[in-house]
Tab-separated table of N, CA and C in Angstrom:
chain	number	residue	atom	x	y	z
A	1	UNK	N	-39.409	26.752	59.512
A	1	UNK	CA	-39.515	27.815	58.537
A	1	UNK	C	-38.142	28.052	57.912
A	2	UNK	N	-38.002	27.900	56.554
A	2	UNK	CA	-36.977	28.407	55.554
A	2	UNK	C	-36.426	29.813	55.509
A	3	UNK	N	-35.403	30.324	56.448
A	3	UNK	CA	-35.578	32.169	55.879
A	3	UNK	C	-34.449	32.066	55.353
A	4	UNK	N	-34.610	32.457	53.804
A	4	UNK	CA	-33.182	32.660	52.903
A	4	UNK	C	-32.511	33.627	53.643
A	5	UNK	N	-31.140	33.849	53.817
A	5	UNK	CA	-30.316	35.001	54.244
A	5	UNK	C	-29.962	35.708	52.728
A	6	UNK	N	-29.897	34.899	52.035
A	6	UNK	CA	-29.483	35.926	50.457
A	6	UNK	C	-30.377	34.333	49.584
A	7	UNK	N	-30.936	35.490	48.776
A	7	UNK	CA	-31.745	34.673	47.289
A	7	UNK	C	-31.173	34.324	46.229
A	8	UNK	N	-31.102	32.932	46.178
A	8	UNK	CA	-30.131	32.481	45.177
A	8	UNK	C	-30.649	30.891	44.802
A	9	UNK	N	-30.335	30.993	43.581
A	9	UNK	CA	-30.407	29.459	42.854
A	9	UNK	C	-30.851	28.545	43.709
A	10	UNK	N	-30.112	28.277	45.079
A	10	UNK	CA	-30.021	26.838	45.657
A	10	UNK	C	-31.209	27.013	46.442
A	11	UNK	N	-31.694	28.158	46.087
A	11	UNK	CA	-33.300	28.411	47.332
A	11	UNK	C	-34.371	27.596	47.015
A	12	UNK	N	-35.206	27.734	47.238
A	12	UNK	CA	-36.463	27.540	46.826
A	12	UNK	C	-36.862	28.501	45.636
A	13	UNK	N	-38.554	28.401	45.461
A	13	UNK	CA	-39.393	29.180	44.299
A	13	UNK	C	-39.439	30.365	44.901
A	14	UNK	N	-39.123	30.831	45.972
A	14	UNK	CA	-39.451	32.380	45.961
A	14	UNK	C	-38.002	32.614	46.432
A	15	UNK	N	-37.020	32.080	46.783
A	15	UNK	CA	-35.632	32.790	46.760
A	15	UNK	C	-35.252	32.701	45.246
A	16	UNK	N	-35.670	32.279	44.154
A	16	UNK	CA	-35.042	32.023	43.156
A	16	UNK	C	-35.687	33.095	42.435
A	17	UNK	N	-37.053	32.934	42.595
A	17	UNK	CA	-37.661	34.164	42.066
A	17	UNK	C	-36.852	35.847	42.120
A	18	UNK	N	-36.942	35.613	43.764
A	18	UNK	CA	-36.438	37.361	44.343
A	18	UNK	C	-34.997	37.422	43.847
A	19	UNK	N	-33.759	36.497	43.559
A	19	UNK	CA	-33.005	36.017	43.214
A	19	UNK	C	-32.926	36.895	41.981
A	20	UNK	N	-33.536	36.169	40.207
A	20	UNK	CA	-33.885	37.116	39.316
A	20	UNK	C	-34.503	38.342	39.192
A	21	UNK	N	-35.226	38.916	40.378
A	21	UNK	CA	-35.758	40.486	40.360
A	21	UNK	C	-34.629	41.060	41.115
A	22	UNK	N	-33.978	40.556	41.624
A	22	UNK	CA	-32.923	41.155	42.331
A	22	UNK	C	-31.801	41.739	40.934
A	23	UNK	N	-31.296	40.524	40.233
A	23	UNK	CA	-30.514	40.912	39.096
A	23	UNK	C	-31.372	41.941	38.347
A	24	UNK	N	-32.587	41.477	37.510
A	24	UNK	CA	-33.251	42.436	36.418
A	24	UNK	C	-33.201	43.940	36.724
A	25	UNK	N	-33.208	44.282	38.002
A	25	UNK	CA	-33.563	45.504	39.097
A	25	UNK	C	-32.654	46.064	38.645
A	26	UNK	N	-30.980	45.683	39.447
A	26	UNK	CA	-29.809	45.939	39.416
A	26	UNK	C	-29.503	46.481	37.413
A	27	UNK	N	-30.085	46.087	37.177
A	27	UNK	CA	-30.005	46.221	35.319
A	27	UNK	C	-30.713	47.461	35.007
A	28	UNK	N	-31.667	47.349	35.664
A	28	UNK	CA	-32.344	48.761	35.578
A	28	UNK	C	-31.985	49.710	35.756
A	29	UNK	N	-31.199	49.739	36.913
A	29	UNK	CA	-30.191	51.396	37.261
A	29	UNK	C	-31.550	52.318	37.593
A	30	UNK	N	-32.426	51.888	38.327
A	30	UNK	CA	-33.434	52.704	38.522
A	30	UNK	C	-34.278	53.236	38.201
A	31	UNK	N	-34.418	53.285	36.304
A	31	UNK	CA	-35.308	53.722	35.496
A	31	UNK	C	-36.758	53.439	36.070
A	32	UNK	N	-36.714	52.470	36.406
A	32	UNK	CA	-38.151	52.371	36.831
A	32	UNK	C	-39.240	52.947	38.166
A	33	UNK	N	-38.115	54.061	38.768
A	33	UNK	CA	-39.066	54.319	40.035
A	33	UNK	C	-39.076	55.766	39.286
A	34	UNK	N	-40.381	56.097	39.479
A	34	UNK	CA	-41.516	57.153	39.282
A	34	UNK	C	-41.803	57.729	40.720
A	35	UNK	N	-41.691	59.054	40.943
A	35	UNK	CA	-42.370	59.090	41.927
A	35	UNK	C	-43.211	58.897	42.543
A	36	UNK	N	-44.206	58.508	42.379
A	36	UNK	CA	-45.538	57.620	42.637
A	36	UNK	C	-45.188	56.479	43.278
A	37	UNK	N	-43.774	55.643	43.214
A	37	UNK	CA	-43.670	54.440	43.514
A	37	UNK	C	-42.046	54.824	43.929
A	38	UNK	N	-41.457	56.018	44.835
A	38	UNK	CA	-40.697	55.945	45.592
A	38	UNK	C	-41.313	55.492	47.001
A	39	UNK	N	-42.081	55.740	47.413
A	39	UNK	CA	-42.537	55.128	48.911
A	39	UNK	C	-41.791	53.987	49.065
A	40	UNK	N	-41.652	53.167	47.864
A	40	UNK	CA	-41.399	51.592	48.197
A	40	UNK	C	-39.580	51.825	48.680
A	41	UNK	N	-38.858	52.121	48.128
A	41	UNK	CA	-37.480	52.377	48.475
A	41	UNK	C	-37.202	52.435	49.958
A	42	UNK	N	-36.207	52.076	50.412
A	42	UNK	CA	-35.604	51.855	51.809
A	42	UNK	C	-36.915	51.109	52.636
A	43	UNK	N	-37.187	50.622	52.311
A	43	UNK	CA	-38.639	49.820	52.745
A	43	UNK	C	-38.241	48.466	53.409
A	44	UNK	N	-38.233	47.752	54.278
A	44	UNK	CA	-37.608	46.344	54.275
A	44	UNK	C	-39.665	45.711	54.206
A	45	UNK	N	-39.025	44.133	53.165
A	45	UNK	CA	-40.436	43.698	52.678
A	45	UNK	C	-40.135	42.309	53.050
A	46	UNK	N	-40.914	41.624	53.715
A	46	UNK	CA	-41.239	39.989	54.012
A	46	UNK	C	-41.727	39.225	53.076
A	47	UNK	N	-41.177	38.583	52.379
A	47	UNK	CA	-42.211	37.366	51.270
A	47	UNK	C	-42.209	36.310	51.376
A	48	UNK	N	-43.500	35.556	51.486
A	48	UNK	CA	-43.184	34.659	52.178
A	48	UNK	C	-44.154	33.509	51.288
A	49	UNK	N	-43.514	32.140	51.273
A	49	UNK	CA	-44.547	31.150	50.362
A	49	UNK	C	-44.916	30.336	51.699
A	50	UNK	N	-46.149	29.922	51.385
A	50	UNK	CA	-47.007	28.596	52.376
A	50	UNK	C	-46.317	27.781	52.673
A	51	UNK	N	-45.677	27.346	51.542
A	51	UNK	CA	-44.321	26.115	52.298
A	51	UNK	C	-43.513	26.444	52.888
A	52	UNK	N	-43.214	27.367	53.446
A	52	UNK	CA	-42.320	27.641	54.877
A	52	UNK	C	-41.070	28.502	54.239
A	53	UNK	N	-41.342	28.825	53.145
A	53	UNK	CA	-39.825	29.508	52.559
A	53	UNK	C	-39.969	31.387	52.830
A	54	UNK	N	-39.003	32.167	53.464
A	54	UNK	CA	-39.107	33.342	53.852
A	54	UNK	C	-37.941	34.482	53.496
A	55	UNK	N	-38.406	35.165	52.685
A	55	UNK	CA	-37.289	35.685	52.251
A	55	UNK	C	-37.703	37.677	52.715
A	56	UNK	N	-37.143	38.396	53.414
A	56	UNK	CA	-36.415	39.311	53.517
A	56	UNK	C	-35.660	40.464	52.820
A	57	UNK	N	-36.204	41.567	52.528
A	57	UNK	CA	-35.175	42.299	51.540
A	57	UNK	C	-35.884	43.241	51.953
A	58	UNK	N	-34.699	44.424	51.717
A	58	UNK	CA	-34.556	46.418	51.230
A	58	UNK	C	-34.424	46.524	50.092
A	59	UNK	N	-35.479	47.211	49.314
A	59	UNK	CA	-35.852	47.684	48.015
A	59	UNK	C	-35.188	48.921	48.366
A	60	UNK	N	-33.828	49.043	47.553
A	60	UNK	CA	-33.188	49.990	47.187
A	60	UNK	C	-33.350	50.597	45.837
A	61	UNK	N	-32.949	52.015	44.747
A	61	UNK	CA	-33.528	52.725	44.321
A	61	UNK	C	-32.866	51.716	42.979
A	62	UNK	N	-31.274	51.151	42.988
A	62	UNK	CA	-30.761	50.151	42.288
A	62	UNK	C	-30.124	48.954	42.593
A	63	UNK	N	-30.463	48.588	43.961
A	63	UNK	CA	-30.429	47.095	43.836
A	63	UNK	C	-31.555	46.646	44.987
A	64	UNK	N	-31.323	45.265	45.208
A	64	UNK	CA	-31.742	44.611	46.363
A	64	UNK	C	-31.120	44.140	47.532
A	65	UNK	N	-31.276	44.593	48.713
A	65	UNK	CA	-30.558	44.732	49.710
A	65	UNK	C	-30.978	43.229	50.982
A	66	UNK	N	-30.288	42.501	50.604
A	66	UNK	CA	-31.187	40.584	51.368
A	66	UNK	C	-30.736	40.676	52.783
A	67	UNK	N	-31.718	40.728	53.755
A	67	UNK	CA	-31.574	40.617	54.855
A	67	UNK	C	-30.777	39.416	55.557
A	68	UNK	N	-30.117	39.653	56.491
A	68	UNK	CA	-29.071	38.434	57.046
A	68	UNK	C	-30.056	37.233	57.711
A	69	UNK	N	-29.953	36.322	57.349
A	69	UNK	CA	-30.961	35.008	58.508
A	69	UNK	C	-31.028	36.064	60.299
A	70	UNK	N	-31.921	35.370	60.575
A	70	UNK	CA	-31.961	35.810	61.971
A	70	UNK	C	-32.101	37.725	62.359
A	71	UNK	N	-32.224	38.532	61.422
A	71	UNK	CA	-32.517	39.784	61.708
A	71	UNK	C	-33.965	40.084	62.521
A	72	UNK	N	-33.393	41.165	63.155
A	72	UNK	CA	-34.329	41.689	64.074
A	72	UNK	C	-35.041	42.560	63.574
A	73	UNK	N	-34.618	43.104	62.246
A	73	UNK	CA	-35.891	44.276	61.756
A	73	UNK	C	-37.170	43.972	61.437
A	74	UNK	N	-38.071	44.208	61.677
A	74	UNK	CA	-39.527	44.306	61.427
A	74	UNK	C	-39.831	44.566	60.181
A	75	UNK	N	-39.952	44.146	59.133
A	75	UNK	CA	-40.729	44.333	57.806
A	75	UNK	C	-41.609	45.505	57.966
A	76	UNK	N	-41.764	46.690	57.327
A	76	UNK	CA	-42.465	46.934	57.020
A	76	UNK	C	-43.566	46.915	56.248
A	77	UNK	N	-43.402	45.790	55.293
A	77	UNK	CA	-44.831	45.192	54.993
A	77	UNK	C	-44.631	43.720	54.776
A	78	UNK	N	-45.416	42.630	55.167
A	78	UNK	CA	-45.274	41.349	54.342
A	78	UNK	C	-46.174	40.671	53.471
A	79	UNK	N	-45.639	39.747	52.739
A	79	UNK	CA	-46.656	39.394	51.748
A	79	UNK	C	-46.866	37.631	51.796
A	80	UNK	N	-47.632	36.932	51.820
A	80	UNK	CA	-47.857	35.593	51.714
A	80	UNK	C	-48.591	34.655	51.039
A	81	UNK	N	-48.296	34.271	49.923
A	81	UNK	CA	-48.968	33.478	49.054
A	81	UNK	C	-48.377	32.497	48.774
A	82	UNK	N	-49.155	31.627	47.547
A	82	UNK	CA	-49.083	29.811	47.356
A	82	UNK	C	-47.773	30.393	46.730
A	83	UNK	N	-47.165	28.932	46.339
A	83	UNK	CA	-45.863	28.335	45.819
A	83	UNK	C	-46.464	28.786	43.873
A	84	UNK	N	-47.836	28.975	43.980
A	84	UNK	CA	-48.195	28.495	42.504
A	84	UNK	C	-48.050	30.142	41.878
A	85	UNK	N	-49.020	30.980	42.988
A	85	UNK	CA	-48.863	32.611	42.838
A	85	UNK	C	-47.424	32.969	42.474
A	86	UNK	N	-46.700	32.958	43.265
A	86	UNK	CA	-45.442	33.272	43.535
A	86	UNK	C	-44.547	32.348	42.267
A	87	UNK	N	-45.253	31.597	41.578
A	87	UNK	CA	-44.421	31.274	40.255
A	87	UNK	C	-45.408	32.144	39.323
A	88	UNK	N	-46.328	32.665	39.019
A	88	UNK	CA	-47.044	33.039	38.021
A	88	UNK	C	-46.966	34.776	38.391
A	89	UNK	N	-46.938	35.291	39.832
A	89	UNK	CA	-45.950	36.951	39.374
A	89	UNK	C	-44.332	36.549	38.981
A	90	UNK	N	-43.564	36.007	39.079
A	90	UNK	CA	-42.015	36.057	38.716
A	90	UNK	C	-42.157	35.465	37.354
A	91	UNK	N	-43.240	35.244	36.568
A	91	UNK	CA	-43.517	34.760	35.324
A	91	UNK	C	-43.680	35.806	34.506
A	92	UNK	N	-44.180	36.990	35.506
A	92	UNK	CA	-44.798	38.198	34.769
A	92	UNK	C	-46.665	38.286	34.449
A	93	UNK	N	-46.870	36.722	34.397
A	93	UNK	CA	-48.569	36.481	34.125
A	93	UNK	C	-49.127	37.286	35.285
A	94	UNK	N	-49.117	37.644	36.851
A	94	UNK	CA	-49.844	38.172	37.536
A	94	UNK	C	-48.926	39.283	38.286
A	95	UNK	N	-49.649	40.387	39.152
A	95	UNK	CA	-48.429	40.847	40.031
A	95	UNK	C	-49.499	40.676	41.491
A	96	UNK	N	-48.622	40.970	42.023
A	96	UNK	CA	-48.729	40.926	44.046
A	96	UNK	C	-50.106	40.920	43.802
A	97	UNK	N	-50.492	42.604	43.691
A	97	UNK	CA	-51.780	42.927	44.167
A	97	UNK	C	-52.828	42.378	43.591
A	98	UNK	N	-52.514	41.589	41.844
A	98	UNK	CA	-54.131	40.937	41.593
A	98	UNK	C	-54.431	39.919	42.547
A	99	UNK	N	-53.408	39.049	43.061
A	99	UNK	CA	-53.226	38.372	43.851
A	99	UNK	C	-54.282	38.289	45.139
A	100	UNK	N	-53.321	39.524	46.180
A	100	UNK	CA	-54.542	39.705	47.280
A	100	UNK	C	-55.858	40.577	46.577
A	101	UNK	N	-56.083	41.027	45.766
A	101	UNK	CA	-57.796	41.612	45.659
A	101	UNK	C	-58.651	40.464	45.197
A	102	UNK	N	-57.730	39.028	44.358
A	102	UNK	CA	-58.506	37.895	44.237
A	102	UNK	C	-58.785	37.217	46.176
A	103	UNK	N	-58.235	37.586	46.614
A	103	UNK	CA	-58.487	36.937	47.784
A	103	UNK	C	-57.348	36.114	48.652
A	104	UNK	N	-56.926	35.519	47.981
A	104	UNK	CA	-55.501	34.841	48.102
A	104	UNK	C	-54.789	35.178	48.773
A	105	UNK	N	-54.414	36.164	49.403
A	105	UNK	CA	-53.013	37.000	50.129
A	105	UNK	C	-53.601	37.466	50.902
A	106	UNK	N	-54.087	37.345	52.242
A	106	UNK	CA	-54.857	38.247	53.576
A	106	UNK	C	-53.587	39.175	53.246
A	107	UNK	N	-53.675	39.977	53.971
A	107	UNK	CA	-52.486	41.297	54.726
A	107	UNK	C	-53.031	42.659	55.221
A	108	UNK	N	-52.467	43.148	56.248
A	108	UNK	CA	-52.745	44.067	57.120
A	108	UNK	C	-53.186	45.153	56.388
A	109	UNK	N	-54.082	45.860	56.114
A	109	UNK	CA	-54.680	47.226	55.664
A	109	UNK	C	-53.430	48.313	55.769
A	110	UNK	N	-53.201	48.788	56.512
A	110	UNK	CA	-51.938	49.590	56.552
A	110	UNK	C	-50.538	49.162	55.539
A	111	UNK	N	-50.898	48.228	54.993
A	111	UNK	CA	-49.493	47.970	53.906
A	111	UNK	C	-49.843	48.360	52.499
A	112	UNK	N	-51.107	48.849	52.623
A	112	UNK	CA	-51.764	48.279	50.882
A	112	UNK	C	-50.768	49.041	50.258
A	113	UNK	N	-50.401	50.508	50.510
A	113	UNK	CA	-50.077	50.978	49.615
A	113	UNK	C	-48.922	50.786	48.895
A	114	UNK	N	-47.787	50.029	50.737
A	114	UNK	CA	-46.471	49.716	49.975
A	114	UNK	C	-46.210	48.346	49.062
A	115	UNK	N	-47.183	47.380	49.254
A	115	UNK	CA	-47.472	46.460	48.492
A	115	UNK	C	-48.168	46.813	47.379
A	116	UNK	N	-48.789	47.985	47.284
A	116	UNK	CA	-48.982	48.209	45.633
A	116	UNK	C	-47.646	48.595	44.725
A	117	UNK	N	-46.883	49.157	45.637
A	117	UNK	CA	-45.937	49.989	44.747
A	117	UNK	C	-44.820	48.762	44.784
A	118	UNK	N	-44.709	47.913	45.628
A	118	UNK	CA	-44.030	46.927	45.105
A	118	UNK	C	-44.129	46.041	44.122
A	119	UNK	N	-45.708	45.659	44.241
A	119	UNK	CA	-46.623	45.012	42.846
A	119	UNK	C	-45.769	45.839	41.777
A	120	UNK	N	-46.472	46.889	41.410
A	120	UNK	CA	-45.862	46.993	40.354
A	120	UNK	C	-44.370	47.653	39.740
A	121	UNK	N	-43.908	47.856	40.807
A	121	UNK	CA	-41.712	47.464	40.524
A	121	UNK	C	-41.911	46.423	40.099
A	122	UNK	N	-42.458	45.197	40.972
A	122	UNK	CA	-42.001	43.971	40.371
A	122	UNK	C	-42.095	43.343	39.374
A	123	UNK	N	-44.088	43.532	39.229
A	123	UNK	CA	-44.326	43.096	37.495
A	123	UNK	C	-43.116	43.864	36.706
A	124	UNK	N	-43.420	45.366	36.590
A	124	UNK	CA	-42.750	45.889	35.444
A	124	UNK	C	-41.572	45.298	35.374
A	125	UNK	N	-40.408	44.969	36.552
A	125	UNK	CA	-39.375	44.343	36.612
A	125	UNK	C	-39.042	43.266	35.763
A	126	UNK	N	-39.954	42.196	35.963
A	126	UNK	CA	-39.443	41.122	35.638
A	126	UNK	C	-40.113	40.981	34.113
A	127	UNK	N	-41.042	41.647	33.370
A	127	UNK	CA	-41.686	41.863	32.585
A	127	UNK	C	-40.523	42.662	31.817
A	128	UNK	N	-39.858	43.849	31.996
A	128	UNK	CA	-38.876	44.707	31.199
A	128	UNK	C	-37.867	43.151	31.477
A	129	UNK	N	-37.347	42.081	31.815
A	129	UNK	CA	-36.585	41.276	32.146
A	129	UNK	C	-36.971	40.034	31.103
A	130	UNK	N	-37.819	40.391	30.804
A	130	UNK	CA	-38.968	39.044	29.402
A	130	UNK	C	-39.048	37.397	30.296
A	131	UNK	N	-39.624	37.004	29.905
A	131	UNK	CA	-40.012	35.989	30.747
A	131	UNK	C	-39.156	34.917	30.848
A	132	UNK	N	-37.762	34.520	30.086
A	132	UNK	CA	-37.036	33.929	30.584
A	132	UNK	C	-35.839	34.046	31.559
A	133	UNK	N	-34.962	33.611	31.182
A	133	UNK	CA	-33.443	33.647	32.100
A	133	UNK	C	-33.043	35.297	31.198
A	134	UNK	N	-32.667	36.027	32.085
A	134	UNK	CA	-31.641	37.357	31.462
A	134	UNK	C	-29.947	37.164	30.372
């Protein structure tokens, strides 16, 4: 198993992904959390692609906070989908949650909510970010 310690270029499709939501975020300066979608903040989140790549992070209010390889904290929620999903939300075409309600993403009942509110940080994220390079 792949666990990025920090998301960057030389990663894979979902460190490269979290990589650019990490920057777009940081650009944001926070505009985008609503109260409705503070739950997600200080949150640590697991994402993880089928091909073995695992990436780690604290959704902070203005940046992204990348967990060190080898940490002992427990995610409070994780997420797991194809290599193909995970290019088509960082595209902006889908987010998290159409994802698992198509079926695609099992995950524990007790997360829905913080995986909704991450769903949509992220669409809006990378969507206010337009679909190419920043």
């Amino acid at each position: 198993m792949q666990i990025s310690s920090t998301a960057d270029a030389q990663g894979g499709l979902l460190g490269r992904g979290l990589a650019r939501f990490a920057r777009l975020w940081a650009l944001q300066e926070g505009r985008l959390v609503s109260a409705r979608l503070e739950g997600a903040l200080g949150r640590s989140i697991r994402c993880e692609s089928t091909d073995g790549e695992v990436v780690d992070f604290c959704l902070l209010r203005e940046k992204l906070e990348f967990e060190e390889h080898g940490s002992r904290r427990t995610p409070h929620a994780s997420i797991r989908m194809a290599p193909r999903d995970w290019a088509r939300v960082f595209g902006g075409e889908l987010h998290v949650m159409a994802i698992i309600l198509a079926g695609r993403a099992p995950f524990p009942k007790d997360q829905r909510r913080l995986l909704m509110q991450f769903s949509m940080l992220l669409q809006t994220t990378m969507l206010a970010g337009g679909g190419g390079d920043e």
